[in-house]
Amino acid sequence: MKPSRFPYLVLALILFQPGKAYAGASLFNTSGSGVCQVGKTHTVHVRINSGGGVGINAAESTLRYDPKILSVKNINVKDSVFKLWIKKPEINAKDGLISFSGGLPAAFKGSAGTLFTFDISPLKRGPASIAFSTSTVLSADGTGKNVLVETRDSKYIVGTSKEYYDAQALTKKLSGRILLQVEKNGEAWYVYPNDLKRYFLGRPDDAFNIMRRLGLGATHKYIMSYKTYPSNVVGKILLDVEKNGEAYYINPVDKKGYYLGRPTDAFRIMREKGLGINNATLDKIPDWAI
């Protein structure tokens, strides 16, 4: 077994970084597919969230999947935030592994930086997953400290065309809803009406930023004109362009607008108006990130 050369990259990056405090980072996958059909190809994005602070500048990980369920191919690093690779993403089809080790000279700061993409093609029906194992993310503060606090795996249901279309119908039904993952400490997701994908809301600051970035600009007069809103804005976030982008969530259940205010206010509204959902149902809804 070859020794990892990751420490040499770590040393090189440490030498050029100033020391500062850091917040926790996360690794996760997005695919845009909750239910997959046998033989259909779907693209998976491996992403990183720097978590704030000074940012990160290196990461390595191994992802695992069942090669009897999924065929994996076509790794692409063209749009990666990493520019230096000790080990470019590599597929071990026999054992169902994808491993990588890389970084960049400067710090990366962001909530959904793409590391690489690859294609999956389901081989047979049943549950499938792509899970992180043995992962490290390094702070760009000059210490080489591992600041990884979370990994989020991808789960899929490989089904028939009927199951696929049933999942699409479910997603449309939940358009604009905030979903609370009851089997995972009530983690929150937002089903964006424009693309019918779910976005992880994470911590209060993350949730606030995501909802503002997915928001629709509107005049103050328009926002104040309704007690119950028309169907074309139900489930969306309206940003008041005349009031510094103040945000309002239009709840699909009662069609009323709720002022999101500060990050803690937005997080509270999400909890109050959210719909509890179990993992099996949530896994049917496509996930994405920005």
Short mmCIF file of C-alpha atoms in Angstrom, two decimals:
data_model
loop_
_atom_site.label_atom_id
_atom_site.label_comp_id
_atom_site.label_asym_id
_atom_site.label_seq_id
_atom_site.Cartn_x
_atom_site.Cartn_y
_atom_site.Cartn_z
CA MET A 1 0.00 0.00 0.00
CA LYS A 2 1.45 3.37 -1.01
CA PRO A 3 1.89 5.98 1.74
CA SER A 4 -0.30 9.06 1.32
CA ARG A 5 1.46 12.13 -0.05
CA PHE A 6 -1.21 14.39 1.46
CA PRO A 7 1.14 15.61 4.26
CA TYR A 8 3.48 17.14 1.66
CA LEU A 9 0.62 19.17 0.20
CA VAL A 10 -0.38 20.15 3.73
CA LEU A 11 3.13 21.42 4.48
CA ALA A 12 3.30 23.42 1.26
CA LEU A 13 -0.03 25.10 1.94
CA ILE A 14 0.71 25.81 5.61
CA LEU A 15 3.87 27.72 4.71
CA PHE A 16 1.92 30.35 2.82
CA GLN A 17 -1.04 30.95 5.13
CA PRO A 18 -1.47 33.41 8.03
CA GLY A 19 -2.84 32.13 11.35
CA LYS A 20 -6.48 32.89 12.24
CA ALA A 21 -9.47 31.24 13.89
CA TYR A 22 -11.73 28.90 11.91
CA ALA A 23 -15.28 27.47 11.84
CA GLY A 24 -16.25 23.91 10.90
CA ALA A 25 -16.35 22.62 7.30
CA SER A 26 -18.43 19.95 5.60
CA LEU A 27 -18.28 17.62 2.59
CA PHE A 28 -21.42 16.59 0.75
CA ASN A 29 -22.86 15.28 -2.52
CA THR A 30 -25.63 16.71 -4.66
CA SER A 31 -27.13 14.88 -7.59
CA GLY A 32 -30.50 16.33 -8.50
CA SER A 33 -31.90 12.80 -8.30
CA GLY A 34 -33.82 11.21 -5.45
CA VAL A 35 -35.36 8.33 -7.37
CA CYS A 36 -33.26 6.94 -10.25
CA GLN A 37 -34.24 4.62 -13.07
CA VAL A 38 -32.19 1.59 -14.04
CA GLY A 39 -29.95 2.44 -16.98
CA LYS A 40 -30.47 6.21 -16.76
CA THR A 41 -27.41 8.40 -16.14
CA HIS A 42 -27.31 11.00 -13.37
CA THR A 43 -24.49 13.43 -12.54
CA VAL A 44 -23.27 13.71 -8.94
CA HIS A 45 -21.47 16.83 -7.67
CA VAL A 46 -19.02 16.42 -4.78
CA ARG A 47 -18.98 19.73 -2.91
CA ILE A 48 -17.39 21.45 0.06
CA ASN A 49 -18.69 24.04 2.53
CA SER A 50 -15.87 26.01 4.14
CA GLY A 51 -18.08 26.87 7.11
CA GLY A 52 -16.96 30.48 7.38
CA GLY A 53 -13.89 31.87 9.12
CA VAL A 54 -10.62 31.99 7.17
CA GLY A 55 -11.65 29.22 4.78
CA ILE A 56 -10.05 25.91 3.83
CA ASN A 57 -7.24 25.00 1.44
CA ALA A 58 -7.00 21.19 1.27
CA ALA A 59 -9.12 18.06 1.57
CA GLU A 60 -8.93 14.33 1.04
CA SER A 61 -11.57 11.64 1.24
CA THR A 62 -12.75 8.26 0.06
CA LEU A 63 -16.33 7.74 -1.07
CA ARG A 64 -17.93 4.29 -1.01
CA TYR A 65 -20.73 2.83 -3.12
CA ASP A 66 -22.03 -0.63 -3.98
CA PRO A 67 -20.67 -1.57 -7.43
CA LYS A 68 -23.43 -4.18 -7.74
CA ILE A 69 -26.03 -1.40 -7.62
CA LEU A 70 -24.26 1.57 -9.25
CA SER A 71 -21.91 1.98 -12.19
CA VAL A 72 -19.65 5.04 -11.75
CA LYS A 73 -17.73 6.76 -14.55
CA ASN A 74 -16.72 10.06 -16.18
CA ILE A 75 -14.98 11.93 -13.35
CA ASN A 76 -14.54 15.62 -14.23
CA VAL A 77 -12.45 18.21 -12.33
CA LYS A 78 -12.80 21.00 -14.91
CA ASP A 79 -14.86 23.27 -12.64
CA SER A 80 -13.15 22.31 -9.38
CA VAL A 81 -12.25 24.94 -6.79
CA PHE A 82 -9.10 22.87 -6.20
CA LYS A 83 -6.15 23.60 -8.49
CA LEU A 84 -3.54 21.28 -6.95
CA TRP A 85 -3.99 17.51 -6.87
CA ILE A 86 -1.85 15.03 -4.96
CA LYS A 87 -4.32 12.45 -6.18
CA LYS A 88 -6.95 13.34 -8.74
CA PRO A 89 -10.34 11.69 -8.11
CA GLU A 90 -9.98 8.04 -9.03
CA ILE A 91 -12.53 5.22 -9.35
CA ASN A 92 -11.93 1.72 -8.03
CA ALA A 93 -14.88 -0.02 -9.70
CA LYS A 94 -14.10 -3.43 -8.20
CA ASP A 95 -14.28 -2.27 -4.58
CA GLY A 96 -16.73 0.60 -5.12
CA LEU A 97 -14.39 3.43 -4.08
CA ILE A 98 -13.69 6.98 -5.26
CA SER A 99 -10.67 8.60 -3.61
CA PHE A 100 -9.06 12.03 -3.95
CA SER A 101 -6.58 14.39 -2.31
CA GLY A 102 -6.16 18.02 -3.35
CA GLY A 103 -6.15 21.69 -2.47
CA LEU A 104 -5.35 25.20 -3.60
CA PRO A 105 -2.70 27.81 -2.70
CA ALA A 106 -5.20 30.40 -1.44
CA ALA A 107 -8.16 29.90 0.85
CA PHE A 108 -11.55 28.75 -0.43
CA LYS A 109 -14.56 30.38 1.24
CA GLY A 110 -18.03 29.30 0.20
CA SER A 111 -21.01 27.10 0.97
CA ALA A 112 -21.04 24.83 -2.11
CA GLY A 113 -17.69 24.72 -3.88
CA THR A 114 -17.51 21.94 -6.47
CA LEU A 115 -14.56 19.55 -6.04
CA PHE A 116 -15.46 17.25 -8.94
CA THR A 117 -18.37 15.54 -10.67
CA PHE A 118 -19.03 12.00 -11.85
CA ASP A 119 -21.85 10.06 -13.49
CA ILE A 120 -23.78 7.19 -11.97
CA SER A 121 -25.90 4.65 -13.80
CA PRO A 122 -28.06 2.34 -11.64
CA LEU A 123 -27.73 -1.36 -12.49
CA LYS A 124 -30.71 -2.79 -10.60
CA ARG A 125 -33.58 -1.80 -8.34
CA GLY A 126 -33.15 -1.15 -4.65
CA PRO A 127 -31.66 1.38 -2.23
CA ALA A 128 -28.27 2.88 -3.10
CA SER A 129 -25.91 5.36 -1.50
CA ILE A 130 -22.63 7.20 -1.98
CA ALA A 131 -21.04 7.69 1.43
CA PHE A 132 -17.96 9.52 2.68
CA SER A 133 -15.38 7.69 4.79
CA THR A 134 -11.93 8.63 6.10
CA SER A 135 -12.20 12.35 5.30
CA THR A 136 -10.07 15.38 6.18
CA VAL A 137 -10.51 19.11 5.47
CA LEU A 138 -7.74 21.52 6.44
CA SER A 139 -8.05 25.07 7.69
CA ALA A 140 -6.29 27.82 5.74
CA ASP A 141 -5.12 29.42 8.99
CA GLY A 142 -1.56 28.10 8.78
CA THR A 143 -1.96 25.29 11.32
CA GLY A 144 -3.01 22.43 9.05
CA LYS A 145 -5.83 21.67 11.50
CA ASN A 146 -8.56 19.26 10.42
CA VAL A 147 -11.76 21.34 10.59
CA LEU A 148 -14.20 18.84 9.10
CA VAL A 149 -17.30 18.66 11.30
CA GLU A 150 -19.83 17.00 8.99
CA THR A 151 -20.23 14.80 5.91
CA ARG A 152 -23.55 14.33 4.12
CA ASP A 153 -24.00 11.20 2.05
CA SER A 154 -26.24 10.72 -0.99
CA LYS A 155 -29.08 8.22 -0.80
CA TYR A 156 -31.04 7.03 -3.81
CA ILE A 157 -33.95 4.80 -4.61
CA VAL A 158 -33.46 2.89 -7.84
CA GLY A 159 -36.93 2.16 -9.12
CA THR A 160 -39.23 1.63 -12.06
CA SER A 161 -40.44 4.43 -14.29
CA LYS A 162 -43.68 4.49 -12.24
CA GLU A 163 -41.75 4.98 -9.00
CA TYR A 164 -39.72 7.71 -10.71
CA TYR A 165 -42.83 9.61 -11.82
CA ASP A 166 -44.50 9.08 -8.45
CA ALA A 167 -41.47 10.74 -6.85
CA GLN A 168 -41.79 13.67 -9.26
CA ALA A 169 -45.46 14.04 -8.28
CA LEU A 170 -44.48 14.03 -4.59
CA THR A 171 -41.89 16.74 -5.21
CA LYS A 172 -44.43 18.95 -6.98
CA LYS A 173 -46.86 18.48 -4.10
CA LEU A 174 -44.18 19.68 -1.65
CA SER A 175 -43.05 22.61 -3.81
CA GLY A 176 -42.20 25.63 -1.68
CA ARG A 177 -42.40 23.73 1.61
CA ILE A 178 -39.81 23.72 4.35
CA LEU A 179 -39.20 20.11 5.36
CA LEU A 180 -37.91 19.02 8.76
CA GLN A 181 -36.03 15.72 8.78
CA VAL A 182 -37.58 14.14 11.88
CA GLU A 183 -35.15 11.21 11.98
CA LYS A 184 -32.11 13.51 11.90
CA ASN A 185 -32.61 16.12 14.62
CA GLY A 186 -35.08 18.13 12.55
CA GLU A 187 -32.57 19.23 9.91
CA ALA A 188 -34.31 21.63 7.53
CA TRP A 189 -34.66 21.58 3.73
CA TYR A 190 -36.38 24.00 1.35
CA VAL A 191 -38.06 22.73 -1.84
CA TYR A 192 -37.45 25.53 -4.34
CA PRO A 193 -40.46 25.92 -6.70
CA ASN A 194 -38.37 27.01 -9.70
CA ASP A 195 -36.38 23.77 -10.02
CA LEU A 196 -38.23 21.39 -7.63
CA LYS A 197 -35.04 20.51 -5.80
CA ARG A 198 -34.41 20.54 -2.07
CA TYR A 199 -31.75 22.77 -0.52
CA PHE A 200 -30.19 22.05 2.87
CA LEU A 201 -30.73 24.98 5.21
CA GLY A 202 -28.09 24.01 7.79
CA ARG A 203 -27.29 26.52 10.51
CA PRO A 204 -29.19 29.84 10.98
CA ASP A 205 -26.71 31.89 8.92
CA ASP A 206 -26.66 29.25 6.14
CA ALA A 207 -30.45 29.07 6.03
CA PHE A 208 -30.78 32.85 5.90
CA ASN A 209 -28.24 33.19 3.09
CA ILE A 210 -29.70 30.38 0.99
CA MET A 211 -33.23 31.70 1.23
CA ARG A 212 -32.08 35.20 0.26
CA ARG A 213 -30.07 33.86 -2.69
CA LEU A 214 -33.09 31.95 -3.97
CA GLY A 215 -35.37 34.94 -3.41
CA LEU A 216 -37.41 36.84 -5.98
CA GLY A 217 -37.15 40.64 -6.08
CA ALA A 218 -40.41 42.57 -5.60
CA THR A 219 -41.47 46.13 -4.86
CA HIS A 220 -42.50 47.13 -1.35
CA LYS A 221 -45.99 48.00 -2.64
CA TYR A 222 -46.44 44.53 -4.14
CA ILE A 223 -45.36 42.76 -0.95
CA MET A 224 -47.65 44.90 1.22
CA SER A 225 -50.65 44.53 -1.14
CA TYR A 226 -51.67 41.01 -0.13
CA LYS A 227 -52.99 39.25 2.94
CA THR A 228 -53.00 36.04 0.94
CA TYR A 229 -50.72 35.83 -2.09
CA PRO A 230 -51.39 34.65 -5.67
CA SER A 231 -50.28 31.19 -6.76
CA ASN A 232 -47.35 32.44 -8.87
CA VAL A 233 -45.41 33.47 -5.74
CA VAL A 234 -46.66 30.86 -3.27
CA GLY A 235 -43.75 28.92 -1.77
CA LYS A 236 -41.20 31.53 -2.82
CA ILE A 237 -39.12 34.05 -0.91
CA LEU A 238 -39.81 37.67 -1.86
CA LEU A 239 -37.03 40.24 -1.44
CA ASP A 240 -38.15 43.84 -0.97
CA VAL A 241 -35.96 45.74 -3.47
CA GLU A 242 -36.94 49.07 -1.89
CA LYS A 243 -36.16 48.00 1.68
CA ASN A 244 -32.60 46.65 1.45
CA GLY A 245 -33.76 43.23 0.30
CA GLU A 246 -35.86 42.43 3.37
CA ALA A 247 -37.09 38.86 2.92
CA TYR A 248 -40.57 37.33 3.21
CA TYR A 249 -41.44 33.63 2.97
CA ILE A 250 -44.80 32.95 1.29
CA ASN A 251 -46.06 29.84 3.06
CA PRO A 252 -47.84 27.44 0.63
CA VAL A 253 -50.18 26.21 3.37
CA ASP A 254 -51.93 29.50 4.20
CA LYS A 255 -50.52 31.65 1.34
CA LYS A 256 -49.48 34.31 3.85
CA GLY A 257 -46.17 36.15 3.96
CA TYR A 258 -43.79 35.83 6.92
CA TYR A 259 -41.01 38.34 7.52
CA LEU A 260 -37.69 36.54 7.88
CA GLY A 261 -35.80 39.36 9.59
CA ARG A 262 -32.48 38.34 11.11
CA PRO A 263 -30.91 34.88 10.66
CA THR A 264 -32.36 33.70 13.98
CA ASP A 265 -35.82 34.98 12.97
CA ALA A 266 -35.61 33.18 9.63
CA PHE A 267 -34.56 29.96 11.34
CA ARG A 268 -37.49 30.24 13.78
CA ILE A 269 -40.01 30.74 10.95
CA MET A 270 -38.62 27.71 9.16
CA ARG A 271 -39.07 25.60 12.29
CA GLU A 272 -42.60 26.88 12.95
CA LYS A 273 -43.84 26.49 9.37
CA GLY A 274 -41.87 23.37 8.51
CA LEU A 275 -43.39 19.98 7.70
CA GLY A 276 -41.98 16.89 9.39
CA ILE A 277 -40.78 14.25 6.95
CA ASN A 278 -39.12 10.86 7.36
CA ASN A 279 -35.90 9.84 5.63
CA ALA A 280 -37.55 7.42 3.21
CA THR A 281 -39.83 10.13 1.83
CA LEU A 282 -37.15 12.83 1.84
CA ASP A 283 -34.81 10.60 -0.16
CA LYS A 284 -37.31 10.67 -3.05
CA ILE A 285 -36.89 14.43 -3.51
CA PRO A 286 -33.92 15.66 -5.61
CA ASP A 287 -31.26 17.55 -3.64
CA TRP A 288 -29.07 20.46 -4.72
CA ALA A 289 -26.87 23.25 -3.33
CA ILE A 290 -25.75 26.77 -4.19
#
